[in-house]
Amino acid sequence: MNSNNDDIIPKLKFISRLNKGDKINVKNMYIQSNNFYNWINRSFFNIDDRANTLMFVHTTVKRGFDLLLHHIDSTNPFDIILCQNLYNDLKNTQVGFSNLRETYIEDVMFSCKIDALVEETAAKLAEIESKYRILASRDFDEKNDRIDRNVDKNDKNDRNVDKNEKNDKPKKNNT
């Protein structure tokens, strides 16, 4: 993977985890809560506004699609998994977009720009899904349930192995 693209996946995940009221410090890549101190700081000292946020999310999503489309025709197993993960990460940004819209609900133009980005992202994802037969994975809870079931299965297997090992040990003769 290109070093210029190394930060795309974490940024997509970052966007998808935004909550209502979260404001992004774009320069330092962290979330600031919406309070008076941060408002003063963002307004006068470390100028960071919703225009920066909009530019950040738009650029990140665009670069995410660029990376996905760069690897989509590959038959390399790494690239196939990378594309599936990128697709899911791009799909999950919709949650963050919705929460950003709620954060800046009083700004009609910002909300409209976020809505346009949501629609554009959904259209591109639908096109990719139909053209390349990439399917969105189920939500993370189902993924975690599968992982938990596998862990449980492995634990059972380990217990069975332990039990079999105990049965295979020669018994001590107490005579």
Short mmCIF file of C-alpha atoms in Angstrom, two decimals:
data_model
loop_
_atom_site.label_atom_id
_atom_site.label_comp_id
_atom_site.label_asym_id
_atom_site.label_seq_id
_atom_site.Cartn_x
_atom_site.Cartn_y
_atom_site.Cartn_z
CA MET A 1 0.00 0.00 0.00
CA ASN A 2 1.19 3.50 -0.78
CA SER A 3 2.40 5.50 2.22
CA ASN A 4 0.17 8.41 1.15
CA ASN A 5 -2.82 6.12 1.63
CA ASP A 6 -1.78 4.62 4.97
CA ASP A 7 -3.92 7.06 6.91
CA ILE A 8 -7.12 6.64 4.88
CA ILE A 9 -8.50 3.61 6.70
CA PRO A 10 -8.02 5.03 10.22
CA LYS A 11 -9.59 8.32 9.12
CA LEU A 12 -12.61 6.52 7.65
CA LYS A 13 -13.03 4.62 10.91
CA PHE A 14 -12.59 7.90 12.83
CA ILE A 15 -15.44 9.50 10.86
CA SER A 16 -17.71 6.50 11.41
CA ARG A 17 -17.23 6.76 15.20
CA LEU A 18 -18.27 10.40 15.53
CA ASN A 19 -21.10 11.00 17.98
CA LYS A 20 -23.66 13.79 18.07
CA GLY A 21 -22.03 16.93 19.43
CA ASP A 22 -18.48 15.83 18.55
CA LYS A 23 -16.35 18.40 16.79
CA ILE A 24 -13.20 17.38 14.96
CA ASN A 25 -9.88 19.04 15.58
CA VAL A 26 -8.71 18.46 12.03
CA LYS A 27 -5.14 19.62 12.56
CA ASN A 28 -4.41 17.20 15.42
CA MET A 29 -7.03 14.55 14.56
CA TYR A 30 -8.99 14.26 17.76
CA ILE A 31 -12.54 14.88 18.92
CA GLN A 32 -13.45 17.91 20.99
CA SER A 33 -16.62 18.03 23.00
CA ASN A 34 -18.96 20.92 22.41
CA ASN A 35 -18.38 23.24 25.38
CA PHE A 36 -17.54 26.88 26.04
CA TYR A 37 -13.79 26.32 26.52
CA ASN A 38 -13.47 24.42 23.24
CA TRP A 39 -15.60 27.02 21.47
CA ILE A 40 -13.18 29.79 22.56
CA ASN A 41 -10.18 27.65 21.68
CA ARG A 42 -11.54 26.69 18.23
CA SER A 43 -12.70 30.23 17.45
CA PHE A 44 -9.74 32.33 18.53
CA PHE A 45 -6.59 30.32 19.23
CA ASN A 46 -6.56 27.14 17.17
CA ILE A 47 -8.80 28.19 14.33
CA ASP A 48 -10.70 25.09 13.34
CA ASP A 49 -14.18 25.41 11.95
CA ARG A 50 -16.88 23.43 10.23
CA ALA A 51 -15.42 24.31 6.82
CA ASN A 52 -12.25 22.43 7.82
CA THR A 53 -14.40 19.55 9.03
CA LEU A 54 -16.33 19.43 5.78
CA MET A 55 -13.11 19.53 3.75
CA PHE A 56 -11.64 16.75 5.92
CA VAL A 57 -14.60 14.36 5.55
CA HIS A 58 -15.01 15.08 1.84
CA THR A 59 -11.31 14.56 1.10
CA THR A 60 -11.11 11.43 3.24
CA VAL A 61 -14.09 9.81 1.54
CA LYS A 62 -12.77 10.74 -1.91
CA ARG A 63 -9.37 9.23 -1.10
CA GLY A 64 -11.10 6.15 0.31
CA PHE A 65 -12.93 5.60 -2.97
CA ASP A 66 -9.72 6.27 -4.94
CA LEU A 67 -7.90 3.61 -2.93
CA LEU A 68 -10.77 1.15 -3.28
CA LEU A 69 -10.98 1.61 -7.04
CA HIS A 70 -7.20 1.34 -7.38
CA HIS A 71 -7.25 -2.19 -5.89
CA ILE A 72 -10.71 -3.41 -6.93
CA ASP A 73 -9.62 -5.39 -10.02
CA SER A 74 -6.80 -7.19 -8.25
CA THR A 75 -6.94 -10.94 -7.67
CA ASN A 76 -4.42 -10.71 -4.84
CA PRO A 77 -6.07 -11.98 -1.62
CA PHE A 78 -4.72 -8.99 0.35
CA ASP A 79 -6.29 -6.54 -2.11
CA ILE A 80 -9.59 -8.41 -2.10
CA ILE A 81 -9.81 -8.19 1.70
CA LEU A 82 -8.60 -4.57 1.63
CA CYS A 83 -11.37 -3.66 -0.81
CA GLN A 84 -14.03 -5.40 1.28
CA ASN A 85 -12.83 -3.55 4.38
CA LEU A 86 -12.65 -0.21 2.56
CA TYR A 87 -16.16 -0.74 1.23
CA ASN A 88 -17.45 -1.42 4.75
CA ASP A 89 -15.53 1.54 6.20
CA LEU A 90 -16.97 3.86 3.54
CA LYS A 91 -20.45 2.53 4.25
CA ASN A 92 -19.97 3.06 8.00
CA THR A 93 -19.07 6.73 7.50
CA GLN A 94 -22.79 7.35 6.96
CA VAL A 95 -23.30 7.13 10.74
CA GLY A 96 -20.64 9.78 11.35
CA PHE A 97 -22.13 12.01 8.66
CA SER A 98 -25.53 11.79 10.32
CA ASN A 99 -24.01 12.73 13.68
CA LEU A 100 -22.09 15.64 12.13
CA ARG A 101 -25.33 16.89 10.60
CA GLU A 102 -26.91 16.82 14.07
CA THR A 103 -23.90 18.60 15.59
CA TYR A 104 -24.25 21.50 13.15
CA ILE A 105 -28.04 21.32 12.72
CA GLU A 106 -28.39 25.11 12.96
CA ASP A 107 -26.19 25.55 9.86
CA VAL A 108 -28.52 24.76 6.95
CA MET A 109 -25.82 24.93 4.27
CA PHE A 110 -23.49 22.63 6.21
CA SER A 111 -26.35 20.15 6.67
CA CYS A 112 -27.12 20.29 2.94
CA LYS A 113 -23.47 19.68 2.06
CA ILE A 114 -23.38 16.69 4.41
CA ASP A 115 -26.64 15.41 2.86
CA ALA A 116 -25.09 15.72 -0.61
CA LEU A 117 -22.00 13.83 0.57
CA VAL A 118 -24.22 11.09 2.04
CA GLU A 119 -26.12 10.75 -1.24
CA GLU A 120 -22.96 10.77 -3.35
CA THR A 121 -21.32 8.17 -1.11
CA ALA A 122 -24.41 5.94 -1.18
CA ALA A 123 -24.59 6.17 -4.99
CA LYS A 124 -20.92 5.26 -5.42
CA LEU A 125 -21.26 2.37 -2.98
CA ALA A 126 -24.34 1.07 -4.83
CA GLU A 127 -22.46 1.29 -8.14
CA ILE A 128 -19.47 -0.60 -6.71
CA GLU A 129 -21.74 -3.17 -5.09
CA SER A 130 -23.52 -3.95 -8.35
CA LYS A 131 -20.49 -3.74 -10.64
CA TYR A 132 -18.02 -5.68 -8.49
CA ARG A 133 -20.41 -7.75 -6.38
CA ILE A 134 -19.00 -6.47 -3.12
CA LEU A 135 -21.50 -6.91 -0.34
CA ALA A 136 -21.66 -4.96 2.86
CA SER A 137 -20.82 -7.10 5.83
CA ARG A 138 -23.38 -7.28 8.57
CA ASP A 139 -23.01 -4.96 11.50
CA PHE A 140 -20.12 -5.26 13.92
CA ASP A 141 -22.23 -7.03 16.57
CA GLU A 142 -22.80 -9.96 14.23
CA LYS A 143 -19.10 -9.99 13.36
CA ASN A 144 -18.24 -10.03 17.06
CA ASP A 145 -20.80 -12.78 17.67
CA ARG A 146 -19.06 -14.92 15.05
CA ILE A 147 -15.72 -14.25 16.69
CA ASP A 148 -17.16 -15.10 20.12
CA ARG A 149 -18.68 -18.33 18.78
CA ASN A 150 -15.31 -19.32 17.33
CA VAL A 151 -13.60 -18.55 20.62
CA ASP A 152 -16.20 -20.65 22.45
CA LYS A 153 -15.67 -23.47 19.94
CA ASN A 154 -11.92 -23.28 20.48
CA ASP A 155 -12.40 -23.30 24.25
CA LYS A 156 -14.54 -26.44 23.95
CA ASN A 157 -11.92 -28.06 21.75
CA ASP A 158 -9.23 -27.15 24.26
CA ARG A 159 -11.29 -28.65 27.11
CA ASN A 160 -11.84 -31.82 25.07
CA VAL A 161 -8.13 -32.06 24.34
CA ASP A 162 -7.35 -31.59 28.03
CA LYS A 163 -9.89 -34.28 28.95
CA ASN A 164 -8.46 -36.68 26.35
CA GLU A 165 -4.93 -36.02 27.55
CA LYS A 166 -5.99 -36.86 31.09
CA ASN A 167 -7.60 -40.10 29.90
CA ASP A 168 -4.49 -41.05 27.92
CA LYS A 169 -2.12 -40.68 30.86
CA PRO A 170 -1.11 -43.94 32.43
CA LYS A 171 -2.67 -44.51 35.80
CA LYS A 172 -0.38 -44.75 38.78
CA ASN A 173 -0.19 -48.11 40.36
CA ASN A 174 -0.67 -47.78 44.09
CA THR A 175 0.81 -51.16 44.99
#
